[in-house]
PDB file of C-alpha atoms in Angstrom:
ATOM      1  CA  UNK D   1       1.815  -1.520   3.068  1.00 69.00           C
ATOM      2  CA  UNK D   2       4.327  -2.309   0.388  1.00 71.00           C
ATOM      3  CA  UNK D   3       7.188  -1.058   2.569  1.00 82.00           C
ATOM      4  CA  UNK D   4       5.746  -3.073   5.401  1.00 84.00           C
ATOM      5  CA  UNK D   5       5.904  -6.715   3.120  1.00 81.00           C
ATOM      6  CA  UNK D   6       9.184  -5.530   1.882  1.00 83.00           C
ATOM      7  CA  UNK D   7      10.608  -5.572   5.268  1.00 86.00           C
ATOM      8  CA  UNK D   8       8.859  -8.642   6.968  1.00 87.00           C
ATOM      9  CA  UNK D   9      10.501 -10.300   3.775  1.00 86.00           C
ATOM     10  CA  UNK D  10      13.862  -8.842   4.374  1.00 86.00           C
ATOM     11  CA  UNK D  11      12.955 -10.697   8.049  1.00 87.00           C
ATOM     12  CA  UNK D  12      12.391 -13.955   6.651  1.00 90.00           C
ATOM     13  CA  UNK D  13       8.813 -14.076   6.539  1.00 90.00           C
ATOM     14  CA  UNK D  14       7.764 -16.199   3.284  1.00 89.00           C
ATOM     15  CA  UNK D  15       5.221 -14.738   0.714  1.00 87.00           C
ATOM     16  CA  UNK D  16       2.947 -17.451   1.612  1.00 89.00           C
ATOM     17  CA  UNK D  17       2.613 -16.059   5.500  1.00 88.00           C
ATOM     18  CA  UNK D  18       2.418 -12.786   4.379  1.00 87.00           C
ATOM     19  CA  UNK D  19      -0.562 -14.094   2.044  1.00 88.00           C
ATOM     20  CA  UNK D  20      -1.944 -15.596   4.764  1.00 89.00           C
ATOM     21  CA  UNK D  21      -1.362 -12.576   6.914  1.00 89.00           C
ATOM     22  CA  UNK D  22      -3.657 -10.522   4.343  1.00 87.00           C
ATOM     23  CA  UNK D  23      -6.285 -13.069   4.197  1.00 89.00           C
ATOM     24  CA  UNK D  24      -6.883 -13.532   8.021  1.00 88.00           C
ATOM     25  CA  UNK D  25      -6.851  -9.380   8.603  1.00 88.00           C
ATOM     26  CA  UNK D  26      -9.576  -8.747   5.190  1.00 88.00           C
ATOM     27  CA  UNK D  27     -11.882 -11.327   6.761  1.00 89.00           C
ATOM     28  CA  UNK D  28     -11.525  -9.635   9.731  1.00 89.00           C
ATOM     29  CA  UNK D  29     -11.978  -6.433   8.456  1.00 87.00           C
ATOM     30  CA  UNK D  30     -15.443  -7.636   7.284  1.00 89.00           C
ATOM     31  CA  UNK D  31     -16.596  -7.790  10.438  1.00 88.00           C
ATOM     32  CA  UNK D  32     -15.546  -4.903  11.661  1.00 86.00           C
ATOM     33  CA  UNK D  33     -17.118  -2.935   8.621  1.00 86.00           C
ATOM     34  CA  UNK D  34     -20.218  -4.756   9.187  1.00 89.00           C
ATOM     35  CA  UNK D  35     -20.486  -3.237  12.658  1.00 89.00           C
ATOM     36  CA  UNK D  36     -18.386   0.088  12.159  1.00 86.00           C
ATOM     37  CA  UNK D  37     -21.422   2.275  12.618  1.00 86.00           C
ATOM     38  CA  UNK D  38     -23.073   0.843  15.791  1.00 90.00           C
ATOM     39  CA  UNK D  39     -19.182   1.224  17.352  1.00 89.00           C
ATOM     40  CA  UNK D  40     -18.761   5.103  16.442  1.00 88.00           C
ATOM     41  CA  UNK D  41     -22.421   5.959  17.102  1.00 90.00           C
ATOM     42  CA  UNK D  42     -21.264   4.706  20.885  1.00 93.00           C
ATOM     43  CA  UNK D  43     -17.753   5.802  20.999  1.00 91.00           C
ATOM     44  CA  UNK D  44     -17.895   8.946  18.805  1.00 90.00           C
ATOM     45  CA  UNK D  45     -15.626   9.769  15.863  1.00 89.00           C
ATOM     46  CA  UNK D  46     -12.623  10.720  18.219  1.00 91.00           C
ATOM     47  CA  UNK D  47     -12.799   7.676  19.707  1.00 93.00           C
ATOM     48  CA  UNK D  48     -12.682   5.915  16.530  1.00 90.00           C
ATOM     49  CA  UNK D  49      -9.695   7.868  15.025  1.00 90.00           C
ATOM     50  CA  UNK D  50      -7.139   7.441  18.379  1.00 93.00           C
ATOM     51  CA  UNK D  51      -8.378   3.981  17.649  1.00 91.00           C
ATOM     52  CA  UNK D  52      -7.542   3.551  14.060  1.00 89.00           C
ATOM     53  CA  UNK D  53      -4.235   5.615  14.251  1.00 90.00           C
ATOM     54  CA  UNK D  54      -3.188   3.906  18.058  1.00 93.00           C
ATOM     55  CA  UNK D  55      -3.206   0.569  16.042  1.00 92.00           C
ATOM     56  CA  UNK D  56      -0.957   2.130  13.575  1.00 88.00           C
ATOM     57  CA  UNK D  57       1.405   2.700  16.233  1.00 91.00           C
ATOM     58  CA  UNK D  58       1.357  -0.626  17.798  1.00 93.00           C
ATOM     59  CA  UNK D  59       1.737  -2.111  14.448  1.00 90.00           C
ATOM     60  CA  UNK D  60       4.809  -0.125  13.343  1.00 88.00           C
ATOM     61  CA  UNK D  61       6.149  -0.828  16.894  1.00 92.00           C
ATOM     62  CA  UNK D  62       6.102  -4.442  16.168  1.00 92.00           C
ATOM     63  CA  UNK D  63       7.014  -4.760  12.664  1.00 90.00           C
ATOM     64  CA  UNK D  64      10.758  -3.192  14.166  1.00 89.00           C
ATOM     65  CA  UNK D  65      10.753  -5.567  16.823  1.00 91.00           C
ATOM     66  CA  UNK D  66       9.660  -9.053  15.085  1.00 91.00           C
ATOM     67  CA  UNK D  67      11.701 -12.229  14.767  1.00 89.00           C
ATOM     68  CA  UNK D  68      11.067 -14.185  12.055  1.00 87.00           C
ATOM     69  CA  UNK D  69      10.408 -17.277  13.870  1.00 87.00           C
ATOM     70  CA  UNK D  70       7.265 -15.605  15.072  1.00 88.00           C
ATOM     71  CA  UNK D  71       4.184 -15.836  12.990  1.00 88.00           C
ATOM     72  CA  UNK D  72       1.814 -15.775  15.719  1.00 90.00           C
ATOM     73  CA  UNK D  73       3.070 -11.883  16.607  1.00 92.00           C
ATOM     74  CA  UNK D  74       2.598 -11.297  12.593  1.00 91.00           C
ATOM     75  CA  UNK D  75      -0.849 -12.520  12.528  1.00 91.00           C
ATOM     76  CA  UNK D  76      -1.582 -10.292  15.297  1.00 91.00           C
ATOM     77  CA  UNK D  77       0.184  -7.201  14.094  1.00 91.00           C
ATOM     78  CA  UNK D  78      -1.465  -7.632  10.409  1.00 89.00           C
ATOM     79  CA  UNK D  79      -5.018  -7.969  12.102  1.00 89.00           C
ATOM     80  CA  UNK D  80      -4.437  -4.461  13.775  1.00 89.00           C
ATOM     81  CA  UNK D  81      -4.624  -3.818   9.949  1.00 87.00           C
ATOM     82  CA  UNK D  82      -8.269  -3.947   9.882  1.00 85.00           C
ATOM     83  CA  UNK D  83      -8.441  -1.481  12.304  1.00 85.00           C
ATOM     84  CA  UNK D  84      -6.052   1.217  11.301  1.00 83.00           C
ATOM     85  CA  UNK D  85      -6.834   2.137   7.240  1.00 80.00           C
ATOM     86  CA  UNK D  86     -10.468   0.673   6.921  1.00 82.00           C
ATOM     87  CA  UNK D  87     -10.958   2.587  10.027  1.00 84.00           C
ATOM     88  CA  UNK D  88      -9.831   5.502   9.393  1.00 85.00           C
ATOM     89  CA  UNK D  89     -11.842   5.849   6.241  1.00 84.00           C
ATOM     90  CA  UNK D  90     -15.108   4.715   8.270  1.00 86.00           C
ATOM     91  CA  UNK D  91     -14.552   7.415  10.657  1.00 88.00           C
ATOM     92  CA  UNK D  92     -13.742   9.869   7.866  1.00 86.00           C
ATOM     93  CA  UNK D  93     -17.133   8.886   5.881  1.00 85.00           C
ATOM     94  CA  UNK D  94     -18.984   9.369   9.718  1.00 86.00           C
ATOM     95  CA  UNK D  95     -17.396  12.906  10.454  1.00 87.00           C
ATOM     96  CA  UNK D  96     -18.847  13.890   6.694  1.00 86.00           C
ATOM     97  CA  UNK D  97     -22.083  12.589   7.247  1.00 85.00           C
ATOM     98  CA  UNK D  98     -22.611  13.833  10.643  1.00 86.00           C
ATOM     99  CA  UNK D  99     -21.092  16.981   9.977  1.00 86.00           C
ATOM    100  CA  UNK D 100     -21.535  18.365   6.730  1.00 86.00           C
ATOM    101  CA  UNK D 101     -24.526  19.320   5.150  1.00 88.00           C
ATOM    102  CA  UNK D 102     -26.298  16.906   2.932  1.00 87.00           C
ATOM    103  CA  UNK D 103     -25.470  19.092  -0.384  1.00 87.00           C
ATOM    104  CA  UNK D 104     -21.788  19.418   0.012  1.00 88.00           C
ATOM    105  CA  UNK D 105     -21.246  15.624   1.255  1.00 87.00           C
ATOM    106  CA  UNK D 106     -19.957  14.341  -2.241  1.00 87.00           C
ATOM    107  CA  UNK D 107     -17.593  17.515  -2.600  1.00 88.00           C
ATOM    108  CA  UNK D 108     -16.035  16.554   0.834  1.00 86.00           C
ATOM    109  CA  UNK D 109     -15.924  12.835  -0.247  1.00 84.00           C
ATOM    110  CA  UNK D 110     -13.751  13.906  -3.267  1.00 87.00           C
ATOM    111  CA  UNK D 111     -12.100  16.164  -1.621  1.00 86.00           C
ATOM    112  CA  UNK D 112     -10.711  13.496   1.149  1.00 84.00           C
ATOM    113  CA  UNK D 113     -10.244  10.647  -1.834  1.00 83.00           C
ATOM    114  CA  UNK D 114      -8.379  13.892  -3.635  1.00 86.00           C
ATOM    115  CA  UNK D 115      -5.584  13.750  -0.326  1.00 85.00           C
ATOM    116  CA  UNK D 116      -5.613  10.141   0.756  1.00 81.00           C
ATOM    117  CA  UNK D 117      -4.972   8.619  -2.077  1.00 80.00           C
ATOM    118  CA  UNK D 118      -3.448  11.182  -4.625  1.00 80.00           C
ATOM    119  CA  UNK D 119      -1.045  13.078  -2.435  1.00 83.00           C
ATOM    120  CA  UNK D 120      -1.022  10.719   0.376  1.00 80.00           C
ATOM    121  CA  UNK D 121      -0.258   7.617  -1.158  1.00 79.00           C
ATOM    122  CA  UNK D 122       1.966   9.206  -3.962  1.00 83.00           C
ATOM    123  CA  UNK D 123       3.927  11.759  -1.513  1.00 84.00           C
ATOM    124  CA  UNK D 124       4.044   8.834   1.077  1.00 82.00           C
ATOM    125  CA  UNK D 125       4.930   6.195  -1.294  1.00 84.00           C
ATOM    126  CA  UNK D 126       8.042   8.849  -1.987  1.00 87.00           C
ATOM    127  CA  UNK D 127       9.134  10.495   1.087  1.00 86.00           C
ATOM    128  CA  UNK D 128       8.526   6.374   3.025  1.00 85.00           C
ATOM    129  CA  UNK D 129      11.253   4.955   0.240  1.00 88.00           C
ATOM    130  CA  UNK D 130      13.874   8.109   0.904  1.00 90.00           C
ATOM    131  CA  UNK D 131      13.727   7.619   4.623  1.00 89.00           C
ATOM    132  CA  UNK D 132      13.578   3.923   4.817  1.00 87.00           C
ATOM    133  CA  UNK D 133      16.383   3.866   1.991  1.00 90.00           C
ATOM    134  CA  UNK D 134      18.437   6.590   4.108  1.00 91.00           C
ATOM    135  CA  UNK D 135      17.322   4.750   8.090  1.00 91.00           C
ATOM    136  CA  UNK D 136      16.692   1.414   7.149  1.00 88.00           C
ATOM    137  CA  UNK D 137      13.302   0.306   7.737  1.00 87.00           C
ATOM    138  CA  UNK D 138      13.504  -0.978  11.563  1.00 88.00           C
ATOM    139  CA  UNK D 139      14.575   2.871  12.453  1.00 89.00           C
ATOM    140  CA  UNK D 140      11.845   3.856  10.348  1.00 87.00           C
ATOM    141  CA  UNK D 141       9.456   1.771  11.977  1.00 84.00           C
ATOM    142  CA  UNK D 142       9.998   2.455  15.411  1.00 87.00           C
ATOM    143  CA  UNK D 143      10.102   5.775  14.656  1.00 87.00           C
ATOM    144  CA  UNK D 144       6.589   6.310  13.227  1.00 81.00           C
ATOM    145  CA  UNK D 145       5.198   4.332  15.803  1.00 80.00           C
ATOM    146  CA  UNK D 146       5.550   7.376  18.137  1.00 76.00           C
TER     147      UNK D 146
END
């Protein structure tokens, strides 16, 4: 997300509509919570993840291709938000408590926190600066949206 602010300011988007960006997609992402379970009980888990990660996609797509004379695209783009990470870890915590036994549920929940946000946000945090600082971050972009 920081690389993703970084670049929409290097765009010419002003702090305040990327504020307002942030506000719009956590209210949103509310709702979604709210009704996350009733979704994946009727979609299924799979469903739910090419869901979460196809916004990702869409969103990095987008990001690369935005003008900064278009905050309605933004708005759009940064309510995908609430679907891609906030999913994701719904559909995580509903694989683990659909699938794992009752007794080794909180081991699984640690082990998950343990990857997302240890290695994946420190390793990501690393690797997403070297390749944005060595492509630029439009390259970048369009290339993880694939």
């Amino acid at each position: 997300e920081t690389f993703v602010f970084l670049h929409l300011e290097t765009v010419g988007y002003s702090r305040k509509n990327l504020g307002l960006t942030v506000a719009s997609s956590t209210t949103l992402g509310i709702f979604i919570s709210m009704f996350s379970t009733s979704v994946l009980d009727l979609v299924g888990w799979r469903s739910g993840l090419a869901l979460a990660l196809g916004s990702y996609g869409i969103r990095f797509l987008g990001y690369s291709l935005i003008s900064p004379d278009s905050l309605t695209m933004l708005m759009i783009l940064e309510c995908l938000k609430s679907i891609g990470n906030p999913w994701c870890m719904l559909v995580t915590g509903y694989f683990i408590k659909n699938h794992m036994e009752m007794a080794h549920i909180a081991s699984f929940q640690s082990m998950f926190s343990t990857l997302y946000f240890g290695i994946g946000k420190g390793l990501g945090g690393i690797m997403g600066a070297a390749v944005i600082g060595y492509l630029g971050s439009v390259v970048t972009f369009q290339a993880l949206s694939f």
